PDB file of C-alpha atoms in Angstrom:
ATOM      1  CA  UNK A   1      -0.921 -11.814 -13.590  1.00  0.00           C
ATOM      2  CA  UNK A   2       2.269 -10.607 -15.129  1.00  0.00           C
ATOM      3  CA  UNK A   3       2.691  -9.209 -18.651  1.00  0.00           C
ATOM      4  CA  UNK A   4       3.194 -12.779 -19.854  1.00  0.00           C
ATOM      5  CA  UNK A   5      -0.322 -14.181 -19.656  1.00  0.00           C
ATOM      6  CA  UNK A   6       1.047 -17.677 -19.069  1.00  0.00           C
ATOM      7  CA  UNK A   7       2.732 -16.724 -15.802  1.00  0.00           C
ATOM      8  CA  UNK A   8       0.884 -16.353 -12.516  1.00  0.00           C
ATOM      9  CA  UNK A   9       2.647 -14.565  -9.691  1.00  0.00           C
ATOM     10  CA  UNK A  10       1.813 -16.514  -6.518  1.00  0.00           C
ATOM     11  CA  UNK A  11       3.076 -15.259  -3.185  1.00  0.00           C
ATOM     12  CA  UNK A  12       2.828 -16.889   0.196  1.00  0.00           C
ATOM     13  CA  UNK A  13       2.687 -14.118   2.753  1.00  0.00           C
ATOM     14  CA  UNK A  14       3.311 -13.963   6.475  1.00  0.00           C
ATOM     15  CA  UNK A  15       0.113 -11.867   6.534  1.00  0.00           C
ATOM     16  CA  UNK A  16      -2.188 -14.080   4.453  1.00  0.00           C
ATOM     17  CA  UNK A  17      -5.728 -13.357   3.366  1.00  0.00           C
ATOM     18  CA  UNK A  18      -8.763 -15.254   4.567  1.00  0.00           C
ATOM     19  CA  UNK A  19     -11.009 -17.072   2.110  1.00  0.00           C
ATOM     20  CA  UNK A  20     -14.517 -18.494   2.319  1.00  0.00           C
ATOM     21  CA  UNK A  21     -14.840 -22.051   1.098  1.00  0.00           C
ATOM     22  CA  UNK A  22     -17.393 -24.804   1.411  1.00  0.00           C
ATOM     23  CA  UNK A  23     -16.203 -28.008   3.045  1.00  0.00           C
ATOM     24  CA  UNK A  24     -18.004 -31.189   2.041  1.00  0.00           C
ATOM     25  CA  UNK A  25     -17.863 -34.110   4.439  1.00  0.00           C
ATOM     26  CA  UNK A  26     -16.674 -37.137   2.464  1.00  0.00           C
ATOM     27  CA  UNK A  27     -18.662 -39.509   4.692  1.00  0.00           C
ATOM     28  CA  UNK A  28     -22.140 -38.004   4.732  1.00  0.00           C
ATOM     29  CA  UNK A  29     -21.965 -35.326   2.014  1.00  0.00           C
ATOM     30  CA  UNK A  30     -22.974 -32.472   4.333  1.00  0.00           C
ATOM     31  CA  UNK A  31     -21.525 -29.078   3.548  1.00  0.00           C
ATOM     32  CA  UNK A  32     -20.497 -26.116   5.668  1.00  0.00           C
ATOM     33  CA  UNK A  33     -19.207 -22.736   4.565  1.00  0.00           C
ATOM     34  CA  UNK A  34     -16.034 -21.942   6.505  1.00  0.00           C
ATOM     35  CA  UNK A  35     -13.427 -19.232   6.685  1.00  0.00           C
ATOM     36  CA  UNK A  36      -9.786 -20.223   6.599  1.00  0.00           C
ATOM     37  CA  UNK A  37      -6.484 -18.628   5.776  1.00  0.00           C
ATOM     38  CA  UNK A  38      -5.534 -18.968   2.118  1.00  0.00           C
ATOM     39  CA  UNK A  39      -2.237 -20.482   3.252  1.00  0.00           C
ATOM     40  CA  UNK A  40      -4.109 -23.193   5.188  1.00  0.00           C
ATOM     41  CA  UNK A  41      -6.161 -24.015   2.087  1.00  0.00           C
ATOM     42  CA  UNK A  42      -2.931 -24.069   0.075  1.00  0.00           C
ATOM     43  CA  UNK A  43      -1.435 -26.553   2.555  1.00  0.00           C
ATOM     44  CA  UNK A  44      -4.573 -28.700   2.614  1.00  0.00           C
ATOM     45  CA  UNK A  45      -4.566 -29.015  -1.163  1.00  0.00           C
ATOM     46  CA  UNK A  46      -0.865 -29.865  -1.145  1.00  0.00           C
ATOM     47  CA  UNK A  47      -1.468 -32.548   1.488  1.00  0.00           C
ATOM     48  CA  UNK A  48      -4.528 -34.011  -0.265  1.00  0.00           C
ATOM     49  CA  UNK A  49      -2.826 -34.261  -3.657  1.00  0.00           C
ATOM     50  CA  UNK A  50       0.683 -35.100  -2.365  1.00  0.00           C
ATOM     51  CA  UNK A  51       2.162 -31.899  -3.771  1.00  0.00           C
ATOM     52  CA  UNK A  52       5.049 -29.776  -2.561  1.00  0.00           C
ATOM     53  CA  UNK A  53       3.815 -26.454  -1.138  1.00  0.00           C
ATOM     54  CA  UNK A  54       6.630 -24.523  -2.824  1.00  0.00           C
ATOM     55  CA  UNK A  55       7.495 -26.441  -5.972  1.00  0.00           C
ATOM     56  CA  UNK A  56       3.898 -27.163  -6.956  1.00  0.00           C
ATOM     57  CA  UNK A  57       2.373 -23.729  -6.303  1.00  0.00           C
ATOM     58  CA  UNK A  58       0.946 -23.411  -9.805  1.00  0.00           C
ATOM     59  CA  UNK A  59      -0.752 -26.830  -9.606  1.00  0.00           C
ATOM     60  CA  UNK A  60      -2.156 -26.018  -6.131  1.00  0.00           C
ATOM     61  CA  UNK A  61      -3.459 -22.679  -7.418  1.00  0.00           C
ATOM     62  CA  UNK A  62      -5.095 -24.400 -10.408  1.00  0.00           C
ATOM     63  CA  UNK A  63      -6.792 -26.947  -8.126  1.00  0.00           C
ATOM     64  CA  UNK A  64      -8.072 -24.193  -5.838  1.00  0.00           C
ATOM     65  CA  UNK A  65      -9.362 -22.084  -8.717  1.00  0.00           C
ATOM     66  CA  UNK A  66     -10.864 -25.121 -10.432  1.00  0.00           C
ATOM     67  CA  UNK A  67     -13.018 -26.146  -7.484  1.00  0.00           C
ATOM     68  CA  UNK A  68     -16.622 -25.593  -8.603  1.00  0.00           C
ATOM     69  CA  UNK A  69     -18.309 -23.007  -6.327  1.00  0.00           C
ATOM     70  CA  UNK A  70     -15.299 -23.194  -3.963  1.00  0.00           C
ATOM     71  CA  UNK A  71     -16.431 -26.623  -2.661  1.00  0.00           C
ATOM     72  CA  UNK A  72     -13.620 -28.775  -1.291  1.00  0.00           C
ATOM     73  CA  UNK A  73     -13.748 -32.341  -0.043  1.00  0.00           C
ATOM     74  CA  UNK A  74     -10.642 -33.551   1.729  1.00  0.00           C
ATOM     75  CA  UNK A  75     -10.423 -37.283   2.383  1.00  0.00           C
ATOM     76  CA  UNK A  76      -6.947 -36.998   3.908  1.00  0.00           C
ATOM     77  CA  UNK A  77      -7.383 -36.296   7.639  1.00  0.00           C
ATOM     78  CA  UNK A  78      -4.330 -34.039   7.876  1.00  0.00           C
ATOM     79  CA  UNK A  79      -5.551 -31.988   4.899  1.00  0.00           C
ATOM     80  CA  UNK A  80      -9.069 -31.730   6.350  1.00  0.00           C
ATOM     81  CA  UNK A  81      -7.715 -30.673   9.753  1.00  0.00           C
ATOM     82  CA  UNK A  82      -5.810 -27.867   8.037  1.00  0.00           C
ATOM     83  CA  UNK A  83      -9.083 -26.145   7.064  1.00  0.00           C
ATOM     84  CA  UNK A  84     -11.462 -27.335   9.790  1.00  0.00           C
ATOM     85  CA  UNK A  85     -13.058 -24.238  11.338  1.00  0.00           C
ATOM     86  CA  UNK A  86     -11.747 -23.087  14.705  1.00  0.00           C
ATOM     87  CA  UNK A  87     -14.997 -21.282  15.498  1.00  0.00           C
ATOM     88  CA  UNK A  88     -18.404 -22.740  16.264  1.00  0.00           C
ATOM     89  CA  UNK A  89     -21.665 -22.042  14.479  1.00  0.00           C
ATOM     90  CA  UNK A  90     -22.772 -20.267  17.668  1.00  0.00           C
ATOM     91  CA  UNK A  91     -19.741 -17.962  17.626  1.00  0.00           C
ATOM     92  CA  UNK A  92     -20.432 -17.138  13.982  1.00  0.00           C
ATOM     93  CA  UNK A  93     -24.071 -16.375  14.834  1.00  0.00           C
ATOM     94  CA  UNK A  94     -22.881 -14.097  17.692  1.00  0.00           C
ATOM     95  CA  UNK A  95     -20.683 -12.105  15.307  1.00  0.00           C
ATOM     96  CA  UNK A  96     -23.474 -11.800  12.739  1.00  0.00           C
ATOM     97  CA  UNK A  97     -25.789 -10.505  15.473  1.00  0.00           C
ATOM     98  CA  UNK A  98     -23.196  -8.002  16.732  1.00  0.00           C
ATOM     99  CA  UNK A  99     -22.645  -6.457  13.283  1.00  0.00           C
ATOM    100  CA  UNK A 100     -26.241  -6.659  12.050  1.00  0.00           C
ATOM    101  CA  UNK A 101     -27.312  -3.547  10.181  1.00  0.00           C
ATOM    102  CA  UNK A 102     -23.789  -2.343   9.369  1.00  0.00           C
ATOM    103  CA  UNK A 103     -22.867  -1.693   5.759  1.00  0.00           C
ATOM    104  CA  UNK A 104     -19.792  -3.059   4.000  1.00  0.00           C
ATOM    105  CA  UNK A 105     -18.189   0.384   4.271  1.00  0.00           C
ATOM    106  CA  UNK A 106     -18.910   0.635   8.000  1.00  0.00           C
ATOM    107  CA  UNK A 107     -17.542  -2.840   8.643  1.00  0.00           C
ATOM    108  CA  UNK A 108     -14.402  -2.144   6.606  1.00  0.00           C
ATOM    109  CA  UNK A 109     -13.807   1.128   8.437  1.00  0.00           C
ATOM    110  CA  UNK A 110     -14.316  -0.448  11.869  1.00  0.00           C
ATOM    111  CA  UNK A 111     -12.099  -3.416  11.025  1.00  0.00           C
ATOM    112  CA  UNK A 112      -9.238  -0.973  10.330  1.00  0.00           C
ATOM    113  CA  UNK A 113      -9.419   0.602  13.822  1.00  0.00           C
ATOM    114  CA  UNK A 114      -7.879  -1.119  16.833  1.00  0.00           C
ATOM    115  CA  UNK A 115     -10.544  -0.099  19.353  1.00  0.00           C
ATOM    116  CA  UNK A 116     -13.740  -0.382  17.332  1.00  0.00           C
ATOM    117  CA  UNK A 117     -16.901  -2.404  17.979  1.00  0.00           C
ATOM    118  CA  UNK A 118     -15.790  -4.899  15.303  1.00  0.00           C
ATOM    119  CA  UNK A 119     -12.271  -5.432  16.628  1.00  0.00           C
ATOM    120  CA  UNK A 120     -13.521  -5.579  20.226  1.00  0.00           C
ATOM    121  CA  UNK A 121     -15.431  -8.734  19.308  1.00  0.00           C
ATOM    122  CA  UNK A 122     -12.119 -10.618  19.215  1.00  0.00           C
ATOM    123  CA  UNK A 123      -9.544  -8.276  20.757  1.00  0.00           C
ATOM    124  CA  UNK A 124      -9.485  -6.050  23.825  1.00  0.00           C
ATOM    125  CA  UNK A 125      -6.921  -3.978  25.642  1.00  0.00           C
ATOM    126  CA  UNK A 126      -6.263  -5.215  29.175  1.00  0.00           C
ATOM    127  CA  UNK A 127      -3.750  -2.789  30.565  1.00  0.00           C
ATOM    128  CA  UNK A 128      -0.463  -3.444  28.835  1.00  0.00           C
ATOM    129  CA  UNK A 129      -1.709  -6.739  27.421  1.00  0.00           C
ATOM    130  CA  UNK A 130      -4.273  -7.765  24.849  1.00  0.00           C
ATOM    131  CA  UNK A 131      -6.953 -10.401  25.101  1.00  0.00           C
ATOM    132  CA  UNK A 132      -7.395 -12.091  21.739  1.00  0.00           C
ATOM    133  CA  UNK A 133      -9.864 -14.810  20.849  1.00  0.00           C
ATOM    134  CA  UNK A 134      -8.606 -16.667  17.794  1.00  0.00           C
ATOM    135  CA  UNK A 135     -11.977 -18.392  17.148  1.00  0.00           C
ATOM    136  CA  UNK A 136     -13.836 -15.066  17.293  1.00  0.00           C
ATOM    137  CA  UNK A 137     -11.192 -13.403  15.109  1.00  0.00           C
ATOM    138  CA  UNK A 138     -11.778 -15.984  12.371  1.00  0.00           C
ATOM    139  CA  UNK A 139     -15.559 -15.707  12.830  1.00  0.00           C
ATOM    140  CA  UNK A 140     -15.234 -11.921  12.353  1.00  0.00           C
ATOM    141  CA  UNK A 141     -13.163 -12.539   9.209  1.00  0.00           C
ATOM    142  CA  UNK A 142     -15.921 -14.881   7.976  1.00  0.00           C
ATOM    143  CA  UNK A 143     -18.595 -12.214   8.434  1.00  0.00           C
ATOM    144  CA  UNK A 144     -16.430  -9.491   6.887  1.00  0.00           C
ATOM    145  CA  UNK A 145     -15.897 -11.667   3.816  1.00  0.00           C
ATOM    146  CA  UNK A 146     -19.655 -12.307   3.623  1.00  0.00           C
ATOM    147  CA  UNK A 147     -20.079  -8.532   3.441  1.00  0.00           C
ATOM    148  CA  UNK A 148     -17.441  -8.112   0.732  1.00  0.00           C
ATOM    149  CA  UNK A 149     -14.595  -6.883   2.942  1.00  0.00           C
ATOM    150  CA  UNK A 150     -11.308  -8.540   1.918  1.00  0.00           C
ATOM    151  CA  UNK A 151      -9.463  -9.295   5.130  1.00  0.00           C
ATOM    152  CA  UNK A 152      -6.295 -11.018   6.265  1.00  0.00           C
ATOM    153  CA  UNK A 153      -4.402 -11.919   9.407  1.00  0.00           C
ATOM    154  CA  UNK A 154      -1.788  -9.324  10.326  1.00  0.00           C
ATOM    155  CA  UNK A 155       1.489 -11.019  11.195  1.00  0.00           C
ATOM    156  CA  UNK A 156       2.329 -11.067  14.932  1.00  0.00           C
ATOM    157  CA  UNK A 157      -0.370  -8.582  15.970  1.00  0.00           C
ATOM    158  CA  UNK A 158      -3.410 -10.654  16.869  1.00  0.00           C
ATOM    159  CA  UNK A 159      -5.421  -8.432  14.540  1.00  0.00           C
ATOM    160  CA  UNK A 160      -7.137  -8.568  11.218  1.00  0.00           C
ATOM    161  CA  UNK A 161      -6.191  -6.200   8.435  1.00  0.00           C
ATOM    162  CA  UNK A 162      -8.351  -4.961   5.603  1.00  0.00           C
ATOM    163  CA  UNK A 163      -6.760  -5.433   2.221  1.00  0.00           C
ATOM    164  CA  UNK A 164      -7.185  -2.519  -0.153  1.00  0.00           C
ATOM    165  CA  UNK A 165      -6.302  -3.911  -3.581  1.00  0.00           C
ATOM    166  CA  UNK A 166      -7.152  -0.641  -5.353  1.00  0.00           C
ATOM    167  CA  UNK A 167      -4.540   1.382  -3.451  1.00  0.00           C
TER     168      UNK A 167
END
């Protein structure tokens, strides 16, 4: 927030943060916690409510913040597709198993290093090239968020970055 308490500074970044939300299926009412980029959620809300992603940023922010317990139900197919998880429940379970027993501090430290056990879940050096699994990268972001590690997608690198809001 700025000095004027009525103004919210909203920025859309090329290196956006991930968020955990709960998606409710409008047909059967089932719910699933998913990880998605904040910008994808922003776009889904804009699509669902027929808002402009730039001109209506404040309204989109208010809708996102007003969702009880971060539960979202998108009836518009395009909006729903914007936040549909790219990883499977099995991939998420794999990541949870691979990081089991690690503290928030350990996970945050490993997520900051290119060749760590955490980053190797979704990214590996292969000579002069990298192998990157987008579904596993988002599953890793999901687990990091569950452990209290604020994480985003680093622009054009195929990596996650750990946000340090206190620095």
